[in-house]
Amino acid sequence: MNFEEMNIDKEILEAIKDMKFEKPTEIQEKSLPPALLGKDIIAQSMTGSGKTAVFAVPIIQFVERGKGMQALVLAPTRELANQISEQFRKMSRHKKVRICEVFGGVSIEPQIHDLRTAEIVIGTPGRMLDHMRRGTINFRGVKMLVLDEADRMLDMGFIDDIKDIVSALPKKRQTMLFSATIPDEIMYIARRYMSDPVRIMAQRHVEKHKLKQVYYDVKSEYKVSLLLHLIEKENPSLAIVFCSTRTTTDIVANHLEQNGVEAKAIHGGLTQSRRTT
C-alpha cells in the first residue's frame, strides 16, 4: 500500500512528497488506515520508525482552522516535542494550521498567547498541567489525543500528570498511544482512557544484516584525527559520535568544526535552550 491509497488529503500528500517519503514504513502502513478512520490506536514501535506521521497525518487532515484547540500531543521531553512540532509544520505546509509548543524552560507568556488560537498543541505533561492549573488552556474542543513515547513518560514520573490531563479532556475523542514497550501501567491507561483500541506492533525497522560494524584499535591521541579522516572518506549525510565525558564531547565537536565539519556538542551540561538550538 502506498500513501495515495490511504485517503489522505492532496495537500498532505504534496507535503509528503516534498519530504521525500517514497513509501510508508511498516508502522505507517499498519497504523495510518485505522487512524484515518478515527479509531483508537495502541502502537508498539521504536523511535525513528516513522510513527510521527501516523498521528500527524490524521490530525492535520481533520482539524478545522479557526475552531480553537482540537488536538493535543504529549511527549516526554522538550526536545521530542520540538521534533514533533517540526514534523507537523512540514506536513502541514500546504494546509495551514496553527501549532503551539508547550514545555518548560522558556517563558510561559508567549505560550499563553499562542494557546488562544492554536488548533494543535504539542508539549510535555508538566507544563501542560501548569497551564491547566492557571486556566490558560481550553480542552473543550479536543477531539484527538496522542501519547507519544508513553513508556518514557512513565519512566520519568509523568504518569499522574498524564492521568490528570486526560481526565480533563472530552470523553468523546480519538486517542493514539505510541510506546517502544507496553508495561502494565501503560495498559492500565489504555483500558481506562481508550475505546476498543486497535493494537499494532511493528518490527524493529533497522535491518541488522545491512549494518556494517568496524573496530579500530587506536591510541587516544590519534582518535580524533582518525574520526576526521573517516568522516571525510565516508562523507555521511548524518553521523552521531558518542564520547565518554562532557569535556571530550566539546573537544571533539570543536576539532571537527575547526576542520570544516559542521558539528555540535550535546550533553547534560548544556541548558535546555542550548540543547535545542
mmCIF file of N, CA and C in Angstrom, residues 154-271:
data_model
loop_
_atom_site.group_PDB
_atom_site.id
_atom_site.type_symbol
_atom_site.label_atom_id
_atom_site.label_comp_id
_atom_site.label_asym_id
_atom_site.label_seq_id
_atom_site.Cartn_x
_atom_site.Cartn_y
_atom_site.Cartn_z
ATOM 1 N N LEU A 154 6.274 7.381 31.474
ATOM 2 C CA LEU A 154 6.100 6.587 32.690
ATOM 3 C C LEU A 154 7.403 6.547 33.482
ATOM 4 N N ASP A 155 8.520 6.269 32.816
ATOM 5 C CA ASP A 155 9.822 6.193 33.482
ATOM 6 C C ASP A 155 10.221 7.524 34.113
ATOM 7 N N MET A 156 9.786 8.625 33.514
ATOM 8 C CA MET A 156 10.160 9.950 34.011
ATOM 9 C C MET A 156 9.212 10.466 35.088
ATOM 10 N N GLY A 157 8.244 9.653 35.481
ATOM 11 C CA GLY A 157 7.365 10.021 36.582
ATOM 12 C C GLY A 157 6.195 10.901 36.201
ATOM 13 N N PHE A 158 5.816 10.901 34.918
ATOM 14 C CA PHE A 158 4.723 11.757 34.452
ATOM 15 C C PHE A 158 3.351 11.087 34.512
ATOM 16 N N ILE A 159 3.282 9.869 35.008
ATOM 17 C CA ILE A 159 2.039 9.112 34.881
ATOM 18 C C ILE A 159 0.858 9.808 35.553
ATOM 19 N N ASP A 160 1.065 10.388 36.749
ATOM 20 C CA ASP A 160 -0.038 11.076 37.430
ATOM 21 C C ASP A 160 -0.442 12.339 36.681
ATOM 22 N N ASP A 161 0.540 13.055 36.134
ATOM 23 C CA ASP A 161 0.230 14.242 35.330
ATOM 24 C C ASP A 161 -0.620 13.861 34.120
ATOM 25 N N ILE A 162 -0.246 12.760 33.476
ATOM 26 C CA ILE A 162 -1.000 12.303 32.304
ATOM 27 C C ILE A 162 -2.437 11.973 32.683
ATOM 28 N N LYS A 163 -2.607 11.278 33.792
ATOM 29 C CA LYS A 163 -3.958 10.929 34.243
ATOM 30 C C LYS A 163 -4.785 12.186 34.492
ATOM 31 N N ASP A 164 -4.177 13.197 35.127
ATOM 32 C CA ASP A 164 -4.898 14.448 35.403
ATOM 33 C C ASP A 164 -5.293 15.149 34.106
ATOM 34 N N ILE A 165 -4.375 15.175 33.143
ATOM 35 C CA ILE A 165 -4.654 15.853 31.874
ATOM 36 C C ILE A 165 -5.735 15.119 31.094
ATOM 37 N N VAL A 166 -5.584 13.802 30.952
ATOM 38 C CA VAL A 166 -6.543 13.024 30.164
ATOM 39 C C VAL A 166 -7.929 13.073 30.796
ATOM 40 N N SER A 167 -7.996 13.095 32.113
ATOM 41 C CA SER A 167 -9.292 13.159 32.800
ATOM 42 C C SER A 167 -10.021 14.467 32.527
ATOM 43 N N ALA A 168 -9.267 15.505 32.143
ATOM 44 C CA ALA A 168 -9.876 16.807 31.871
ATOM 45 C C ALA A 168 -10.340 16.955 30.425
ATOM 46 N N LEU A 169 -10.041 15.976 29.581
ATOM 47 C CA LEU A 169 -10.408 16.063 28.165
ATOM 48 C C LEU A 169 -11.819 15.540 27.932
ATOM 49 N N PRO A 170 -12.441 15.951 26.822
ATOM 50 C CA PRO A 170 -13.740 15.370 26.464
ATOM 51 C C PRO A 170 -13.623 13.856 26.311
ATOM 52 N N LYS A 171 -14.604 13.136 26.789
ATOM 53 C CA LYS A 171 -14.553 11.673 26.710
ATOM 54 C C LYS A 171 -14.706 11.171 25.271
ATOM 55 N N LYS A 172 -15.417 11.930 24.456
ATOM 56 C CA LYS A 172 -15.591 11.538 23.062
ATOM 57 C C LYS A 172 -14.434 12.110 22.248
ATOM 58 N N ARG A 173 -13.471 11.258 21.969
ATOM 59 C CA ARG A 173 -12.270 11.696 21.251
ATOM 60 C C ARG A 173 -11.569 10.464 20.693
ATOM 61 N N GLN A 174 -10.618 10.701 19.805
ATOM 62 C CA GLN A 174 -9.727 9.644 19.319
ATOM 63 C C GLN A 174 -8.428 9.717 20.116
ATOM 64 N N THR A 175 -7.970 8.574 20.619
ATOM 65 C CA THR A 175 -6.729 8.530 21.396
ATOM 66 C C THR A 175 -5.748 7.581 20.728
ATOM 67 N N MET A 176 -4.525 8.062 20.543
ATOM 68 C CA MET A 176 -3.471 7.234 19.952
ATOM 69 C C MET A 176 -2.276 7.198 20.894
ATOM 70 N N LEU A 177 -1.823 6.010 21.220
ATOM 71 C CA LEU A 177 -0.724 5.818 22.166
ATOM 72 C C LEU A 177 0.415 5.091 21.463
ATOM 73 N N PHE A 178 1.620 5.637 21.595
ATOM 74 C CA PHE A 178 2.800 5.049 20.962
ATOM 75 C C PHE A 178 3.853 4.782 22.023
ATOM 76 N N SER A 179 4.445 3.604 21.973
ATOM 77 C CA SER A 179 5.392 3.220 23.011
ATOM 78 C C SER A 179 6.312 2.122 22.487
ATOM 79 N N ALA A 180 7.580 2.172 22.887
ATOM 80 C CA ALA A 180 8.510 1.112 22.487
ATOM 81 C C ALA A 180 8.218 -0.176 23.239
ATOM 82 N N THR A 181 7.743 -0.033 24.480
ATOM 83 C CA THR A 181 7.338 -1.182 25.296
ATOM 84 C C THR A 181 5.946 -0.902 25.855
ATOM 85 N N ILE A 182 5.244 -1.949 26.230
ATOM 86 C CA ILE A 182 3.886 -1.787 26.763
ATOM 87 C C ILE A 182 3.825 -2.431 28.159
ATOM 88 N N PRO A 183 4.346 -1.753 29.186
ATOM 89 C CA PRO A 183 4.261 -2.296 30.542
ATOM 90 C C PRO A 183 2.830 -2.232 31.079
ATOM 91 N N ASP A 184 2.603 -2.837 32.242
ATOM 92 C CA ASP A 184 1.253 -2.921 32.809
ATOM 93 C C ASP A 184 0.619 -1.550 33.017
ATOM 94 N N GLU A 185 1.411 -0.575 33.458
ATOM 95 C CA GLU A 185 0.857 0.756 33.724
ATOM 96 C C GLU A 185 0.348 1.410 32.443
ATOM 97 N N ILE A 186 1.029 1.161 31.337
ATOM 98 C CA ILE A 186 0.575 1.690 30.050
ATOM 99 C C ILE A 186 -0.727 1.011 29.641
ATOM 100 N N MET A 187 -0.828 -0.283 29.852
ATOM 101 C CA MET A 187 -2.063 -0.992 29.530
ATOM 102 C C MET A 187 -3.214 -0.514 30.408
ATOM 103 N N TYR A 188 -2.912 -0.138 31.646
ATOM 104 C CA TYR A 188 -3.946 0.416 32.524
ATOM 105 C C TYR A 188 -4.504 1.707 31.925
ATOM 106 N N ILE A 189 -3.615 2.570 31.463
ATOM 107 C CA ILE A 189 -4.056 3.814 30.826
ATOM 108 C C ILE A 189 -4.907 3.507 29.599
ATOM 109 N N ALA A 190 -4.457 2.536 28.809
ATOM 110 C CA ALA A 190 -5.204 2.173 27.600
ATOM 111 C C ALA A 190 -6.605 1.686 27.946
ATOM 112 N N ARG A 191 -6.700 0.812 28.934
ATOM 113 C CA ARG A 191 -8.018 0.277 29.311
ATOM 114 C C ARG A 191 -8.923 1.364 29.882
ATOM 115 N N ARG A 192 -8.343 2.284 30.621
ATOM 116 C CA ARG A 192 -9.155 3.303 31.291
ATOM 117 C C ARG A 192 -9.580 4.434 30.361
ATOM 118 N N TYR A 193 -8.691 4.812 29.446
ATOM 119 C CA TYR A 193 -8.943 6.032 28.682
ATOM 120 C C TYR A 193 -9.156 5.814 27.184
ATOM 121 N N MET A 194 -9.118 4.571 26.717
ATOM 122 C CA MET A 194 -9.281 4.328 25.290
ATOM 123 C C MET A 194 -10.496 3.456 25.026
ATOM 124 N N SER A 195 -11.028 3.574 23.814
ATOM 125 C CA SER A 195 -12.232 2.834 23.448
ATOM 126 C C SER A 195 -11.914 1.828 22.348
ATOM 127 N N ASP A 196 -11.943 0.548 22.702
ATOM 128 C CA ASP A 196 -11.736 -0.540 21.739
ATOM 129 C C ASP A 196 -10.542 -0.255 20.823
ATOM 130 N N PRO A 197 -9.351 -0.045 21.395
ATOM 131 C CA PRO A 197 -8.203 0.335 20.563
ATOM 132 C C PRO A 197 -7.715 -0.784 19.654
ATOM 133 N N VAL A 198 -7.189 -0.381 18.512
ATOM 134 C CA VAL A 198 -6.524 -1.303 17.598
ATOM 135 C C VAL A 198 -5.085 -1.454 18.076
ATOM 136 N N ARG A 199 -4.642 -2.674 18.313
ATOM 137 C CA ARG A 199 -3.282 -2.928 18.802
ATOM 138 C C ARG A 199 -2.386 -3.263 17.618
ATOM 139 N N ILE A 200 -1.307 -2.518 17.487
ATOM 140 C CA ILE A 200 -0.404 -2.685 16.347
ATOM 141 C C ILE A 200 1.027 -2.819 16.851
ATOM 142 N N MET A 201 1.738 -3.766 16.290
ATOM 143 C CA MET A 201 3.147 -3.943 16.638
ATOM 144 C C MET A 201 3.972 -3.941 15.362
ATOM 145 N N ALA A 202 4.991 -3.101 15.354
ATOM 146 C CA ALA A 202 5.902 -3.059 14.211
ATOM 147 C C ALA A 202 7.223 -3.681 14.616
ATOM 148 N N GLN A 203 7.830 -4.384 13.689
ATOM 149 C CA GLN A 203 9.142 -4.960 13.955
ATOM 150 C C GLN A 203 10.174 -3.840 13.991
ATOM 151 N N ARG A 204 11.322 -4.153 14.538
ATOM 152 C CA ARG A 204 12.401 -3.164 14.504
ATOM 153 C C ARG A 204 12.679 -2.798 13.043
ATOM 154 N N HIS A 205 12.713 -1.484 12.776
ATOM 155 C CA HIS A 205 12.830 -1.045 11.389
ATOM 156 C C HIS A 205 14.246 -1.150 10.841
ATOM 157 N N VAL A 206 15.229 -1.356 11.721
ATOM 158 C CA VAL A 206 16.609 -1.475 11.257
ATOM 159 C C VAL A 206 16.887 -2.918 10.848
ATOM 160 N N GLU A 207 17.352 -3.107 9.637
ATOM 161 C CA GLU A 207 17.715 -4.437 9.157
ATOM 162 C C GLU A 207 19.180 -4.689 9.523
ATOM 163 N N LYS A 208 19.373 -5.494 10.559
ATOM 164 C CA LYS A 208 20.711 -5.653 11.127
ATOM 165 C C LYS A 208 21.729 -6.178 10.122
ATOM 166 N N HIS A 209 21.274 -7.020 9.204
ATOM 167 C CA HIS A 209 22.227 -7.606 8.260
ATOM 168 C C HIS A 209 22.799 -6.566 7.302
ATOM 169 N N LYS A 210 22.158 -5.383 7.241
ATOM 170 C CA LYS A 210 22.653 -4.335 6.354
ATOM 171 C C LYS A 210 23.621 -3.381 7.061
ATOM 172 N N LEU A 211 23.787 -3.568 8.376
ATOM 173 C CA LEU A 211 24.685 -2.701 9.127
ATOM 174 C C LEU A 211 26.115 -3.228 9.059
ATOM 175 N N LYS A 212 27.054 -2.315 8.854
ATOM 176 C CA LYS A 212 28.473 -2.687 8.844
ATOM 177 C C LYS A 212 29.120 -2.189 10.129
ATOM 178 N N GLN A 213 29.767 -3.081 10.845
ATOM 179 C CA GLN A 213 30.449 -2.720 12.081
ATOM 180 C C GLN A 213 31.952 -2.875 11.894
ATOM 181 N N VAL A 214 32.679 -1.834 12.294
ATOM 182 C CA VAL A 214 34.133 -1.840 12.147
ATOM 183 C C VAL A 214 34.754 -1.389 13.464
ATOM 184 N N TYR A 215 35.799 -2.075 13.882
ATOM 185 C CA TYR A 215 36.504 -1.722 15.116
ATOM 186 C C TYR A 215 37.930 -1.291 14.779
ATOM 187 N N TYR A 216 38.347 -0.128 15.313
ATOM 188 C CA TYR A 216 39.710 0.358 15.115
ATOM 189 C C TYR A 216 40.418 0.420 16.468
ATOM 190 N N ASP A 217 41.563 -0.207 16.569
ATOM 191 C CA ASP A 217 42.379 -0.157 17.787
ATOM 192 C C ASP A 217 43.370 0.990 17.626
ATOM 193 N N VAL A 218 43.067 2.124 18.284
ATOM 194 C CA VAL A 218 43.822 3.351 18.044
ATOM 195 C C VAL A 218 44.254 3.972 19.373
ATOM 196 N N LYS A 219 45.449 4.518 19.409
ATOM 197 C CA LYS A 219 45.902 5.240 20.595
ATOM 198 C C LYS A 219 45.053 6.497 20.786
ATOM 199 N N SER A 220 44.885 6.894 22.037
ATOM 200 C CA SER A 220 43.991 8.009 22.371
ATOM 201 C C SER A 220 44.314 9.270 21.581
ATOM 202 N N GLU A 221 45.611 9.574 21.433
ATOM 203 C CA GLU A 221 45.985 10.835 20.791
ATOM 204 C C GLU A 221 45.663 10.866 19.294
ATOM 205 N N TYR A 222 45.352 9.701 18.709
ATOM 206 C CA TYR A 222 45.049 9.654 17.277
ATOM 207 C C TYR A 222 43.555 9.489 16.970
ATOM 208 N N LYS A 223 42.744 9.362 18.004
ATOM 209 C CA LYS A 223 41.326 9.054 17.785
ATOM 210 C C LYS A 223 40.598 10.151 17.010
ATOM 211 N N VAL A 224 40.801 11.399 17.406
ATOM 212 C CA VAL A 224 40.072 12.493 16.755
ATOM 213 C C VAL A 224 40.517 12.646 15.306
ATOM 214 N N SER A 225 41.807 12.491 15.063
ATOM 215 C CA SER A 225 42.316 12.576 13.684
ATOM 216 C C SER A 225 41.735 11.466 12.818
ATOM 217 N N LEU A 226 41.657 10.259 13.382
ATOM 218 C CA LEU A 226 41.067 9.143 12.631
ATOM 219 C C LEU A 226 39.592 9.402 12.358
ATOM 220 N N LEU A 227 38.890 9.932 13.355
ATOM 221 C CA LEU A 227 37.470 10.247 13.169
ATOM 222 C C LEU A 227 37.290 11.226 12.017
ATOM 223 N N LEU A 228 38.108 12.265 11.990
ATOM 224 C CA LEU A 228 38.026 13.250 10.908
ATOM 225 C C LEU A 228 38.305 12.590 9.559
ATOM 226 N N HIS A 229 39.296 11.723 9.516
ATOM 227 C CA HIS A 229 39.626 11.008 8.270
ATOM 228 C C HIS A 229 38.449 10.156 7.799
ATOM 229 N N LEU A 230 37.814 9.434 8.733
ATOM 230 C CA LEU A 230 36.690 8.567 8.371
ATOM 231 C C LEU A 230 35.499 9.382 7.871
ATOM 232 N N ILE A 231 35.248 10.523 8.505
ATOM 233 C CA ILE A 231 34.142 11.385 8.066
ATOM 234 C C ILE A 231 34.404 11.904 6.655
ATOM 235 N N GLU A 232 35.631 12.314 6.398
ATOM 236 C CA GLU A 232 35.976 12.816 5.060
ATOM 237 C C GLU A 232 35.892 11.704 4.013
ATOM 238 N N LYS A 233 36.275 10.493 4.413
ATOM 239 C CA LYS A 233 36.262 9.361 3.480
ATOM 240 C C LYS A 233 34.850 8.873 3.197
ATOM 241 N N GLU A 234 34.053 8.676 4.244
ATOM 242 C CA GLU A 234 32.704 8.119 4.098
ATOM 243 C C GLU A 234 31.685 9.171 3.678
ATOM 244 N N ASN A 235 31.936 10.435 4.047
ATOM 245 C CA ASN A 235 31.043 11.553 3.713
ATOM 246 C C ASN A 235 29.586 11.262 4.079
ATOM 247 N N PRO A 236 29.298 10.946 5.343
ATOM 248 C CA PRO A 236 27.917 10.644 5.737
ATOM 249 C C PRO A 236 27.056 11.902 5.740
ATOM 250 N N SER A 237 25.778 11.743 5.399
ATOM 251 C CA SER A 237 24.872 12.893 5.462
ATOM 252 C C SER A 237 24.554 13.249 6.909
ATOM 253 N N LEU A 238 24.545 12.239 7.781
ATOM 254 C CA LEU A 238 24.342 12.438 9.216
ATOM 255 C C LEU A 238 25.238 11.460 9.964
ATOM 256 N N ALA A 239 25.715 11.873 11.121
ATOM 257 C CA ALA A 239 26.535 10.978 11.936
ATOM 258 C C ALA A 239 26.401 11.355 13.406
ATOM 259 N N ILE A 240 26.454 10.357 14.276
ATOM 260 C CA ILE A 240 26.437 10.575 15.720
ATOM 261 C C ILE A 240 27.727 10.014 16.295
ATOM 262 N N VAL A 241 28.412 10.819 17.092
ATOM 263 C CA VAL A 241 29.652 10.398 17.739
ATOM 264 C C VAL A 241 29.425 10.407 19.247
ATOM 265 N N PHE A 242 29.599 9.273 19.889
ATOM 266 C CA PHE A 242 29.435 9.175 21.336
ATOM 267 C C PHE A 242 30.797 9.286 22.019
ATOM 268 N N CYS A 243 30.854 10.108 23.059
ATOM 269 C CA CYS A 243 32.087 10.302 23.822
ATOM 270 C C CYS A 243 31.843 9.949 25.290
ATOM 271 N N SER A 244 32.935 9.705 26.016
ATOM 272 C CA SER A 244 32.802 9.217 27.393
ATOM 273 C C SER A 244 32.555 10.324 28.409
ATOM 274 N N THR A 245 32.939 11.570 28.097
ATOM 275 C CA THR A 245 32.758 12.674 29.046
ATOM 276 C C THR A 245 32.265 13.923 28.322
ATOM 277 N N ARG A 246 31.746 14.870 29.104
ATOM 278 C CA ARG A 246 31.303 16.145 28.535
ATOM 279 C C ARG A 246 32.477 16.888 27.913
ATOM 280 N N THR A 247 33.616 16.892 28.617
ATOM 281 C CA THR A 247 34.796 17.603 28.119
ATOM 282 C C THR A 247 35.250 17.040 26.777
ATOM 283 N N THR A 248 35.312 15.723 26.688
ATOM 284 C CA THR A 248 35.710 15.092 25.425
ATOM 285 C C THR A 248 34.725 15.425 24.314
ATOM 286 N N THR A 249 33.444 15.446 24.643
ATOM 287 C CA THR A 249 32.418 15.796 23.654
ATOM 288 C C THR A 249 32.674 17.181 23.078
ATOM 289 N N ASP A 250 32.971 18.155 23.942
ATOM 290 C CA ASP A 250 33.249 19.522 23.487
ATOM 291 C C ASP A 250 34.521 19.573 22.642
ATOM 292 N N ILE A 251 35.558 18.848 23.073
ATOM 293 C CA ILE A 251 36.830 18.846 22.337
ATOM 294 C C ILE A 251 36.642 18.280 20.928
ATOM 295 N N VAL A 252 35.944 17.152 20.829
ATOM 296 C CA VAL A 252 35.729 16.515 19.525
ATOM 297 C C VAL A 252 34.908 17.419 18.610
ATOM 298 N N ALA A 253 33.828 17.990 19.139
ATOM 299 C CA ALA A 253 32.983 18.874 18.324
ATOM 300 C C ALA A 253 33.769 20.082 17.830
ATOM 301 N N ASN A 254 34.569 20.685 18.706
ATOM 302 C CA ASN A 254 35.371 21.851 18.311
ATOM 303 C C ASN A 254 36.398 21.482 17.246
ATOM 304 N N HIS A 255 37.035 20.331 17.396
ATOM 305 C CA HIS A 255 38.033 19.891 16.415
ATOM 306 C C HIS A 255 37.393 19.686 15.038
ATOM 307 N N LEU A 256 36.228 19.063 15.024
ATOM 308 C CA LEU A 256 35.544 18.848 13.751
ATOM 309 C C LEU A 256 35.158 20.175 13.111
ATOM 310 N N GLU A 257 34.625 21.098 13.924
ATOM 311 C CA GLU A 257 34.237 22.415 13.404
ATOM 312 C C GLU A 257 35.452 23.137 12.809
ATOM 313 N N GLN A 258 36.580 23.078 13.511
ATOM 314 C CA GLN A 258 37.792 23.761 13.045
ATOM 315 C C GLN A 258 38.318 23.178 11.735
ATOM 316 N N ASN A 259 37.912 21.943 11.449
ATOM 317 C CA ASN A 259 38.360 21.289 10.214
ATOM 318 C C ASN A 259 37.262 21.207 9.159
ATOM 319 N N GLY A 260 36.283 22.087 9.273
ATOM 320 C CA GLY A 260 35.278 22.222 8.228
ATOM 321 C C GLY A 260 34.116 21.262 8.283
ATOM 322 N N VAL A 261 33.977 20.536 9.392
ATOM 323 C CA VAL A 261 32.847 19.620 9.552
ATOM 324 C C VAL A 261 31.820 20.274 10.469
ATOM 325 N N GLU A 262 30.591 20.404 9.983
ATOM 326 C CA GLU A 262 29.542 21.006 10.818
ATOM 327 C C GLU A 262 29.191 20.040 11.952
ATOM 328 N N ALA A 263 29.488 20.432 13.180
ATOM 329 C CA ALA A 263 29.283 19.544 14.328
ATOM 330 C C ALA A 263 28.835 20.348 15.538
ATOM 331 N N LYS A 264 27.994 19.750 16.357
ATOM 332 C CA LYS A 264 27.517 20.371 17.586
ATOM 333 C C LYS A 264 27.625 19.376 18.730
ATOM 334 N N ALA A 265 28.066 19.867 19.876
ATOM 335 C CA ALA A 265 28.126 19.024 21.074
ATOM 336 C C ALA A 265 26.793 19.079 21.800
ATOM 337 N N ILE A 266 26.366 17.944 22.333
ATOM 338 C CA ILE A 266 25.155 17.909 23.145
ATOM 339 C C ILE A 266 25.402 16.980 24.327
ATOM 340 N N HIS A 267 25.157 17.496 25.532
ATOM 341 C CA HIS A 267 25.349 16.711 26.751
ATOM 342 C C HIS A 267 24.590 17.367 27.899
ATOM 343 N N GLY A 268 24.577 16.705 29.034
ATOM 344 C CA GLY A 268 23.787 17.169 30.169
ATOM 345 C C GLY A 268 24.260 18.462 30.789
ATOM 346 N N GLY A 269 25.458 18.928 30.420
ATOM 347 C CA GLY A 269 25.957 20.182 30.962
ATOM 348 C C GLY A 269 25.414 21.410 30.267
ATOM 349 N N LEU A 270 24.687 21.224 29.174
ATOM 350 C CA LEU A 270 24.109 22.347 28.438
ATOM 351 C C LEU A 270 22.715 22.670 28.957
ATOM 352 N N THR A 271 22.329 23.926 28.843
ATOM 353 C CA THR A 271 20.967 24.307 29.200
ATOM 354 C C THR A 271 19.999 23.745 28.170
#
